[in-house]
Amino acid sequence: MASATPTRIIAVANHKGGCGKTTTVVNLAAEFGRMNLSVLVVDLDPQSNASLHIGKKHPSEVTVTCAELLLSETEKLPLAIHEETHIPGVSLMYGSLNLGKSEDDLKDGTPRPSEELRDKLSPLMGVYDVILIDCPPSLKLLTSNALAAATHLIIPIESGSQYGMYGVTDLMKHVSKIRRINPGLQLLGALLIKHDERQTVCKLIEGTAQEQIGKLLPVRIPTSTKVNQAAMAQTSLHGMDRTAKVTREFKQLAALLAAELKLNGKESNDE
Ligand SMILES: Nc1ncnc2c1ncn2[C@@H]1O[C@H](COP(=O)(O)OP(=O)(O)O)[C@@H](O)[C@H]1O
Ligand SMILES: [Mg+2]
């Protein structure tokens, strides 16, 4: 299916674990899918939480995951794309525990080890409206590959934790370095997760994120038990509870990003 708009590749990155990367990827993908956009999720995390959440197969049963694709020729690309997932309109490139080994092999066996994913995804330009890349909790080669392939970047920050900003300056330095090989990479902003404006810690994190990252997305994701429930039920927040505040915030975020990125989706009317 050829798309009228150029493909936007959004990396969701922060090497801090548990800050909401996977939740953001899955629920943005679901909302973009609901807007009739064609969406691909690329799971670059060895822990493969996005694959376990939306995939119909167990990552260990998948022959060509991101791990194999990164080390292979582009011919394997069609085998790496799985159109059947638990989320309508969303395709998946599975993650795998083998990604750790692929990262080591890339370092030793490739001339431009940070640019393999960009090369592997290049035939998909114009095929999907949006590609969302879920990054691992590290700033090593897998994250570099995601940032080198991406057109845009979202940095989730756990607002409800006093350690939410820990390491962000390292991340920003890493992003600057990657811009040497991907000068067009645009920061969409930091996304505050588990945010509660009544809490002092959240206000502090909000101020520091604005200062150190420079750009905050105008949506705040609240804490909600629905997030874990949706993951356990292998559905999106919309599938779990379409009227919950957390669902509405992700929906608003997708609409804002679609407007900013000029994605020509049509709002589905299944409410
Ligand atoms: N808004 C939220 N409210 C409550 N729990 C959340 C929220 N966002 C994420 N979580 C939970 O926090 C944990 C970490 O989130 P996750 O998206 O997996 O982070 P990461 O991918 O950065 O490691 C998961 O158990 C997830 O279900
Ligand atoms: Mg994750």
mmCIF file of C-alpha atoms and ligand atoms in Angstrom:
data_model
loop_
_atom_site.group_PDB
_atom_site.id
_atom_site.type_symbol
_atom_site.label_atom_id
_atom_site.label_comp_id
_atom_site.label_asym_id
_atom_site.label_seq_id
_atom_site.Cartn_x
_atom_site.Cartn_y
_atom_site.Cartn_z
ATOM 1 C CA MET A 1 0.000 0.000 0.000
ATOM 2 C CA ALA A 2 1.779 3.169 -1.142
ATOM 3 C CA SER A 3 1.369 6.146 1.122
ATOM 4 C CA ALA A 4 0.890 9.748 -0.038
ATOM 5 C CA THR A 5 2.974 11.264 2.757
ATOM 6 C CA PRO A 6 6.620 10.410 3.361
ATOM 7 C CA THR A 7 7.145 7.803 6.051
ATOM 8 C CA ARG A 8 7.808 9.268 9.485
ATOM 9 C CA ILE A 9 10.056 7.164 11.667
ATOM 10 C CA ILE A 10 9.616 7.961 15.342
ATOM 11 C CA ALA A 11 12.170 6.570 17.772
ATOM 12 C CA VAL A 12 10.947 6.388 21.360
ATOM 13 C CA ALA A 13 14.159 6.455 23.347
ATOM 14 C CA ASN A 14 15.499 6.922 26.844
ATOM 15 C CA HIS A 15 18.109 4.570 28.272
ATOM 16 C CA LYS A 16 16.386 4.697 31.633
ATOM 17 C CA GLY A 17 14.357 1.502 32.033
ATOM 18 C CA GLY A 18 10.692 1.632 32.994
ATOM 19 C CA CYS A 19 10.061 5.230 31.902
ATOM 20 C CA GLY A 20 7.220 4.345 29.515
ATOM 21 C CA LYS A 21 8.886 3.730 26.124
ATOM 22 C CA THR A 22 7.005 0.541 25.279
ATOM 23 C CA THR A 23 3.684 1.866 26.580
ATOM 24 C CA THR A 24 4.122 4.956 24.408
ATOM 25 C CA VAL A 25 5.029 2.941 21.294
ATOM 26 C CA VAL A 26 2.126 0.510 21.666
ATOM 27 C CA ASN A 27 -0.550 3.091 22.394
ATOM 28 C CA LEU A 28 0.604 5.639 19.826
ATOM 29 C CA ALA A 29 0.702 2.819 17.268
ATOM 30 C CA ALA A 30 -2.832 1.792 18.232
ATOM 31 C CA GLU A 31 -4.157 5.349 17.979
ATOM 32 C CA PHE A 32 -2.435 5.927 14.617
ATOM 33 C CA GLY A 33 -3.930 2.620 13.442
ATOM 34 C CA ARG A 34 -7.361 3.851 14.509
ATOM 35 C CA MET A 35 -6.797 6.933 12.362
ATOM 36 C CA ASN A 36 -6.452 4.581 9.367
ATOM 37 C CA LEU A 37 -2.737 5.248 9.096
ATOM 38 C CA SER A 38 -0.506 2.321 8.164
ATOM 39 C CA VAL A 39 1.781 1.646 11.097
ATOM 40 C CA LEU A 40 4.824 -0.544 11.729
ATOM 41 C CA VAL A 41 6.275 -1.148 15.186
ATOM 42 C CA VAL A 42 9.983 -2.043 15.213
ATOM 43 C CA ASP A 43 10.948 -3.698 18.490
ATOM 44 C CA LEU A 44 14.669 -3.150 19.079
ATOM 45 C CA ASP A 45 14.622 -4.159 22.734
ATOM 46 C CA PRO A 46 16.070 -7.600 23.649
ATOM 47 C CA GLN A 47 13.383 -7.745 26.354
ATOM 48 C CA SER A 48 10.819 -7.603 23.513
ATOM 49 C CA ASN A 49 8.004 -6.239 25.661
ATOM 50 C CA ALA A 50 6.280 -4.552 22.713
ATOM 51 C CA SER A 51 6.348 -7.866 20.799
ATOM 52 C CA LEU A 52 4.961 -9.763 23.786
ATOM 53 C CA HIS A 53 2.227 -7.126 24.076
ATOM 54 C CA ILE A 54 1.024 -6.827 20.482
ATOM 55 C CA GLY A 55 2.472 -9.875 18.702
ATOM 56 C CA LYS A 56 0.407 -12.960 17.935
ATOM 57 C CA LYS A 57 3.514 -15.161 18.151
ATOM 58 C CA HIS A 58 6.031 -15.583 20.921
ATOM 59 C CA PRO A 59 9.258 -13.794 19.867
ATOM 60 C CA SER A 60 11.203 -17.061 20.314
ATOM 61 C CA GLU A 61 9.098 -18.673 17.545
ATOM 62 C CA VAL A 62 9.798 -15.961 14.992
ATOM 63 C CA THR A 63 12.452 -16.812 12.389
ATOM 64 C CA VAL A 64 13.345 -13.295 11.259
ATOM 65 C CA THR A 65 13.250 -10.784 14.097
ATOM 66 C CA CYS A 66 15.081 -7.451 14.202
ATOM 67 C CA ALA A 67 18.089 -9.428 15.464
ATOM 68 C CA GLU A 68 18.375 -11.462 12.259
ATOM 69 C CA LEU A 69 17.353 -8.590 9.997
ATOM 70 C CA LEU A 70 20.103 -6.304 11.289
ATOM 71 C CA LEU A 71 22.759 -8.857 10.373
ATOM 72 C CA SER A 72 21.278 -10.022 7.072
ATOM 73 C CA GLU A 73 20.832 -8.684 3.581
ATOM 74 C CA THR A 74 17.725 -6.637 2.781
ATOM 75 C CA GLU A 75 16.126 -9.694 1.068
ATOM 76 C CA LYS A 76 15.002 -10.882 4.497
ATOM 77 C CA LEU A 77 12.913 -7.740 5.039
ATOM 78 C CA PRO A 78 9.549 -9.190 3.882
ATOM 79 C CA LEU A 79 10.015 -12.128 6.275
ATOM 80 C CA ALA A 80 10.569 -9.722 9.156
ATOM 81 C CA ILE A 81 7.244 -7.925 8.749
ATOM 82 C CA HIS A 82 4.245 -9.447 10.508
ATOM 83 C CA GLU A 83 0.974 -7.832 9.538
ATOM 84 C CA GLU A 84 -1.084 -9.877 11.993
ATOM 85 C CA THR A 85 -0.942 -8.378 15.484
ATOM 86 C CA HIS A 86 -3.397 -7.840 18.322
ATOM 87 C CA ILE A 87 -3.748 -4.192 17.286
ATOM 88 C CA PRO A 88 -5.746 -3.363 14.137
ATOM 89 C CA GLY A 89 -3.758 -1.565 11.428
ATOM 90 C CA VAL A 90 -0.427 -2.188 13.170
ATOM 91 C CA SER A 91 2.335 -4.439 11.778
ATOM 92 C CA LEU A 92 5.287 -5.651 13.803
ATOM 93 C CA MET A 93 8.965 -6.414 13.430
ATOM 94 C CA TYR A 94 9.620 -8.609 16.423
ATOM 95 C CA GLY A 95 12.293 -8.079 19.036
ATOM 96 C CA SER A 96 14.383 -10.979 20.296
ATOM 97 C CA LEU A 97 16.728 -11.915 23.105
ATOM 98 C CA ASN A 98 19.286 -12.393 20.307
ATOM 99 C CA LEU A 99 19.404 -8.619 19.806
ATOM 100 C CA GLY A 100 22.132 -8.470 22.449
ATOM 101 C CA LYS A 101 24.336 -10.736 20.355
ATOM 102 C CA SER A 102 23.426 -8.873 17.157
ATOM 103 C CA GLU A 103 24.606 -5.675 18.812
ATOM 104 C CA ASP A 104 28.027 -7.249 19.490
ATOM 105 C CA ASP A 105 28.228 -8.710 15.976
ATOM 106 C CA LEU A 106 27.322 -5.360 14.408
ATOM 107 C CA LYS A 107 30.153 -3.692 16.273
ATOM 108 C CA ASP A 108 32.727 -6.171 15.054
ATOM 109 C CA GLY A 109 31.467 -7.018 11.596
ATOM 110 C CA THR A 110 30.024 -3.912 9.930
ATOM 111 C CA PRO A 111 31.737 -0.811 8.561
ATOM 112 C CA ARG A 112 28.945 1.566 9.655
ATOM 113 C CA PRO A 113 27.467 -0.261 12.645
ATOM 114 C CA SER A 114 24.984 2.494 13.573
ATOM 115 C CA GLU A 115 23.444 2.662 10.125
ATOM 116 C CA GLU A 116 22.312 -0.918 9.540
ATOM 117 C CA LEU A 117 18.698 -0.353 10.590
ATOM 118 C CA ARG A 118 18.403 2.720 8.368
ATOM 119 C CA ASP A 119 19.598 0.637 5.410
ATOM 120 C CA LYS A 120 17.288 -2.257 6.264
ATOM 121 C CA LEU A 121 14.218 -0.005 6.596
ATOM 122 C CA SER A 122 14.921 2.056 3.472
ATOM 123 C CA PRO A 123 12.708 -0.079 1.158
ATOM 124 C CA LEU A 124 9.776 0.736 3.473
ATOM 125 C CA MET A 125 9.965 4.467 2.879
ATOM 126 C CA GLY A 126 6.644 5.472 1.346
ATOM 127 C CA VAL A 127 5.072 2.123 2.285
ATOM 128 C CA TYR A 128 4.066 2.937 5.860
ATOM 129 C CA ASP A 129 2.760 6.250 7.146
ATOM 130 C CA VAL A 130 4.498 5.808 10.495
ATOM 131 C CA ILE A 131 7.199 3.522 11.849
ATOM 132 C CA LEU A 132 7.595 3.539 15.640
ATOM 133 C CA ILE A 133 10.851 2.188 17.062
ATOM 134 C CA ASP A 134 10.868 0.880 20.627
ATOM 135 C CA CYS A 135 14.392 1.259 22.020
ATOM 136 C CA PRO A 136 16.216 -0.793 24.653
ATOM 137 C CA PRO A 137 17.259 0.682 28.016
ATOM 138 C CA SER A 138 20.806 1.496 26.923
ATOM 139 C CA LEU A 139 22.678 4.023 24.815
ATOM 140 C CA LYS A 140 24.596 1.393 22.917
ATOM 141 C CA LEU A 141 24.462 0.417 19.247
ATOM 142 C CA LEU A 142 20.803 -0.618 19.111
ATOM 143 C CA THR A 143 19.659 2.806 20.279
ATOM 144 C CA SER A 144 22.196 4.435 17.941
ATOM 145 C CA ASN A 145 20.675 2.446 15.070
ATOM 146 C CA ALA A 146 17.189 3.631 16.036
ATOM 147 C CA LEU A 147 18.293 7.266 16.248
ATOM 148 C CA ALA A 148 20.208 7.053 12.974
ATOM 149 C CA ALA A 149 17.163 5.600 11.184
ATOM 150 C CA ALA A 150 14.601 7.958 12.739
ATOM 151 C CA THR A 151 13.163 11.166 11.372
ATOM 152 C CA HIS A 152 11.739 12.087 14.789
ATOM 153 C CA LEU A 153 12.364 11.408 18.461
ATOM 154 C CA ILE A 154 10.165 11.214 21.563
ATOM 155 C CA ILE A 155 11.804 10.992 24.993
ATOM 156 C CA PRO A 156 9.472 9.571 27.647
ATOM 157 C CA ILE A 157 10.266 10.756 31.158
ATOM 158 C CA GLU A 158 8.846 9.174 34.293
ATOM 159 C CA SER A 159 7.458 12.272 35.910
ATOM 160 C CA GLY A 160 6.349 10.641 39.141
ATOM 161 C CA SER A 161 9.891 9.579 40.080
ATOM 162 C CA GLN A 162 12.598 11.756 41.575
ATOM 163 C CA TYR A 163 15.053 9.843 39.371
ATOM 164 C CA GLY A 164 13.037 10.552 36.219
ATOM 165 C CA MET A 165 15.673 12.881 34.745
ATOM 166 C CA TYR A 166 18.636 10.699 35.672
ATOM 167 C CA GLY A 167 20.953 10.313 32.674
ATOM 168 C CA VAL A 168 19.045 12.672 30.394
ATOM 169 C CA THR A 169 22.105 14.838 29.746
ATOM 170 C CA ASP A 170 23.932 11.722 28.493
ATOM 171 C CA LEU A 171 20.985 10.969 26.220
ATOM 172 C CA MET A 172 20.998 14.519 24.829
ATOM 173 C CA LYS A 173 24.767 14.286 24.188
ATOM 174 C CA HIS A 174 24.216 10.988 22.411
ATOM 175 C CA VAL A 175 21.477 12.537 20.253
ATOM 176 C CA SER A 176 23.869 15.368 19.288
ATOM 177 C CA LYS A 177 26.494 12.835 18.238
ATOM 178 C CA ILE A 178 23.967 10.885 16.157
ATOM 179 C CA ARG A 179 23.002 14.110 14.364
ATOM 180 C CA ARG A 180 26.431 13.942 12.694
ATOM 181 C CA ILE A 181 25.158 10.947 10.724
ATOM 182 C CA ASN A 182 21.445 11.900 10.833
ATOM 183 C CA PRO A 183 21.312 15.711 10.720
ATOM 184 C CA GLY A 184 17.577 15.753 10.008
ATOM 185 C CA LEU A 185 16.602 14.041 13.286
ATOM 186 C CA GLN A 186 13.905 16.191 14.880
ATOM 187 C CA LEU A 187 13.037 16.179 18.556
ATOM 188 C CA LEU A 188 9.260 16.055 18.985
ATOM 189 C CA GLY A 189 9.719 16.511 22.721
ATOM 190 C CA ALA A 190 9.786 14.895 26.115
ATOM 191 C CA LEU A 191 6.629 13.066 27.129
ATOM 192 C CA LEU A 192 5.817 13.162 30.825
ATOM 193 C CA ILE A 193 4.553 9.763 31.988
ATOM 194 C CA LYS A 194 2.844 8.999 35.320
ATOM 195 C CA HIS A 195 2.364 12.726 35.691
ATOM 196 C CA ASP A 196 0.261 14.260 38.458
ATOM 197 C CA GLU A 197 0.362 18.044 38.494
ATOM 198 C CA ARG A 198 -0.538 18.104 42.216
ATOM 199 C CA GLN A 199 2.694 16.354 43.139
ATOM 200 C CA THR A 200 5.790 18.442 43.828
ATOM 201 C CA VAL A 201 8.074 15.825 42.264
ATOM 202 C CA CYS A 202 6.117 15.997 38.996
ATOM 203 C CA LYS A 203 6.328 19.810 38.925
ATOM 204 C CA LEU A 204 10.081 19.620 39.539
ATOM 205 C CA ILE A 205 10.607 17.018 36.819
ATOM 206 C CA GLU A 206 8.483 19.083 34.416
ATOM 207 C CA GLY A 207 10.695 22.141 34.989
ATOM 208 C CA THR A 208 13.950 20.197 34.684
ATOM 209 C CA ALA A 209 12.758 18.379 31.544
ATOM 210 C CA GLN A 210 11.881 21.701 29.916
ATOM 211 C CA GLU A 211 15.310 23.056 30.837
ATOM 212 C CA GLN A 212 17.436 20.047 29.823
ATOM 213 C CA ILE A 213 15.484 18.691 26.862
ATOM 214 C CA GLY A 214 14.146 22.030 25.656
ATOM 215 C CA LYS A 215 10.810 20.805 24.408
ATOM 216 C CA LEU A 216 7.867 19.183 26.183
ATOM 217 C CA LEU A 217 5.001 17.535 24.359
ATOM 218 C CA PRO A 218 1.776 19.301 25.399
ATOM 219 C CA VAL A 219 0.170 16.118 26.754
ATOM 220 C CA ARG A 220 0.677 14.620 30.204
ATOM 221 C CA ILE A 221 0.148 10.881 30.689
ATOM 222 C CA PRO A 222 -1.372 10.139 34.114
ATOM 223 C CA THR A 223 -0.694 7.064 36.228
ATOM 224 C CA SER A 224 -3.303 4.408 35.556
ATOM 225 C CA THR A 225 -3.727 0.751 36.416
ATOM 226 C CA LYS A 226 -5.280 0.379 32.937
ATOM 227 C CA VAL A 227 -1.762 0.479 31.446
ATOM 228 C CA ASN A 228 -0.740 -2.838 33.014
ATOM 229 C CA GLN A 229 -4.209 -4.313 32.498
ATOM 230 C CA ALA A 230 -4.076 -3.517 28.766
ATOM 231 C CA ALA A 231 -0.609 -5.093 28.432
ATOM 232 C CA MET A 232 -1.778 -8.234 30.238
ATOM 233 C CA ALA A 233 -4.850 -8.450 27.997
ATOM 234 C CA GLN A 234 -2.653 -7.859 24.901
ATOM 235 C CA THR A 235 -4.730 -4.917 23.845
ATOM 236 C CA SER A 236 -4.302 -1.153 23.628
ATOM 237 C CA LEU A 237 -5.587 1.312 26.184
ATOM 238 C CA HIS A 238 -8.392 2.035 23.734
ATOM 239 C CA GLY A 239 -9.240 -1.672 23.694
ATOM 240 C CA MET A 240 -9.143 -1.782 27.493
ATOM 241 C CA ASP A 241 -11.102 1.362 28.356
ATOM 242 C CA ARG A 242 -11.765 3.909 25.665
ATOM 243 C CA THR A 243 -13.036 6.593 28.032
ATOM 244 C CA ALA A 244 -10.242 6.446 30.642
ATOM 245 C CA LYS A 245 -8.220 9.647 31.039
ATOM 246 C CA VAL A 246 -4.988 7.861 30.147
ATOM 247 C CA THR A 247 -6.576 6.608 26.896
ATOM 248 C CA ARG A 248 -7.814 10.080 26.008
ATOM 249 C CA GLU A 249 -4.352 11.550 26.581
ATOM 250 C CA PHE A 250 -2.715 9.059 24.211
ATOM 251 C CA LYS A 251 -5.466 9.748 21.679
ATOM 252 C CA GLN A 252 -4.811 13.474 21.946
ATOM 253 C CA LEU A 253 -1.073 12.907 21.610
ATOM 254 C CA ALA A 254 -1.588 10.878 18.414
ATOM 255 C CA ALA A 255 -3.855 13.590 16.985
ATOM 256 C CA LEU A 256 -1.324 16.325 17.825
ATOM 257 C CA LEU A 257 1.549 14.379 16.290
ATOM 258 C CA ALA A 258 -0.488 13.487 13.192
ATOM 259 C CA ALA A 259 -1.154 17.197 12.672
ATOM 260 C CA GLU A 260 2.469 18.195 13.298
ATOM 261 C CA LEU A 261 3.818 15.434 11.036
ATOM 262 C CA LYS A 262 1.141 16.063 8.395
ATOM 263 C CA LEU A 263 -0.096 12.493 8.480
ATOM 264 C CA ASN A 264 -3.289 12.244 6.508
ATOM 265 C CA GLY A 265 -5.229 9.858 8.694
ATOM 266 C CA LYS A 266 -8.978 9.644 8.865
ATOM 267 C CA GLU A 267 -10.493 9.542 12.333
ATOM 268 C CA SER A 268 -12.409 6.297 12.654
ATOM 269 C CA ASN A 269 -15.915 6.685 14.041
ATOM 270 C CA ASP A 270 -16.235 3.529 16.097
ATOM 271 C CA GLU A 271 -16.663 5.342 19.438
HETATM 272 N N1 LIG B 1 0.924 5.828 32.743
HETATM 273 C C1 LIG B 1 1.218 4.713 33.430
HETATM 274 N N2 LIG B 1 0.541 4.384 34.547
HETATM 275 C C2 LIG B 1 0.847 3.258 35.251
HETATM 276 N N3 LIG B 1 1.787 2.394 34.901
HETATM 277 C C3 LIG B 1 2.493 2.656 33.780
HETATM 278 C C4 LIG B 1 2.269 3.828 32.996
HETATM 279 N N4 LIG B 1 3.127 3.816 31.949
HETATM 280 C C5 LIG B 1 3.864 2.696 32.089
HETATM 281 N N5 LIG B 1 3.492 2.006 33.184
HETATM 282 C C6 LIG B 1 4.062 0.732 33.664
HETATM 283 O O1 LIG B 1 5.405 0.977 34.027
HETATM 284 C C7 LIG B 1 6.228 -0.094 33.606
HETATM 285 C C8 LIG B 1 7.281 0.433 32.642
HETATM 286 O O2 LIG B 1 6.655 0.927 31.472
HETATM 287 P P1 LIG B 1 7.244 0.576 30.038
HETATM 288 O O3 LIG B 1 6.371 1.258 29.035
HETATM 289 O O4 LIG B 1 7.426 -0.895 29.901
HETATM 290 O O5 LIG B 1 8.662 1.295 30.130
HETATM 291 P P2 LIG B 1 10.003 1.057 29.302
HETATM 292 O O6 LIG B 1 9.614 0.488 27.980
HETATM 293 O O7 LIG B 1 10.615 2.414 29.208
HETATM 294 O O8 LIG B 1 10.858 0.119 30.107
HETATM 295 C C9 LIG B 1 5.310 -1.130 32.978
HETATM 296 O O9 LIG B 1 4.971 -2.090 33.955
HETATM 297 C C10 LIG B 1 4.099 -0.322 32.565
HETATM 298 O O10 LIG B 1 2.949 -1.102 32.521
HETATM 299 MG MG MG B 2 10.302 -1.259 27.052
#
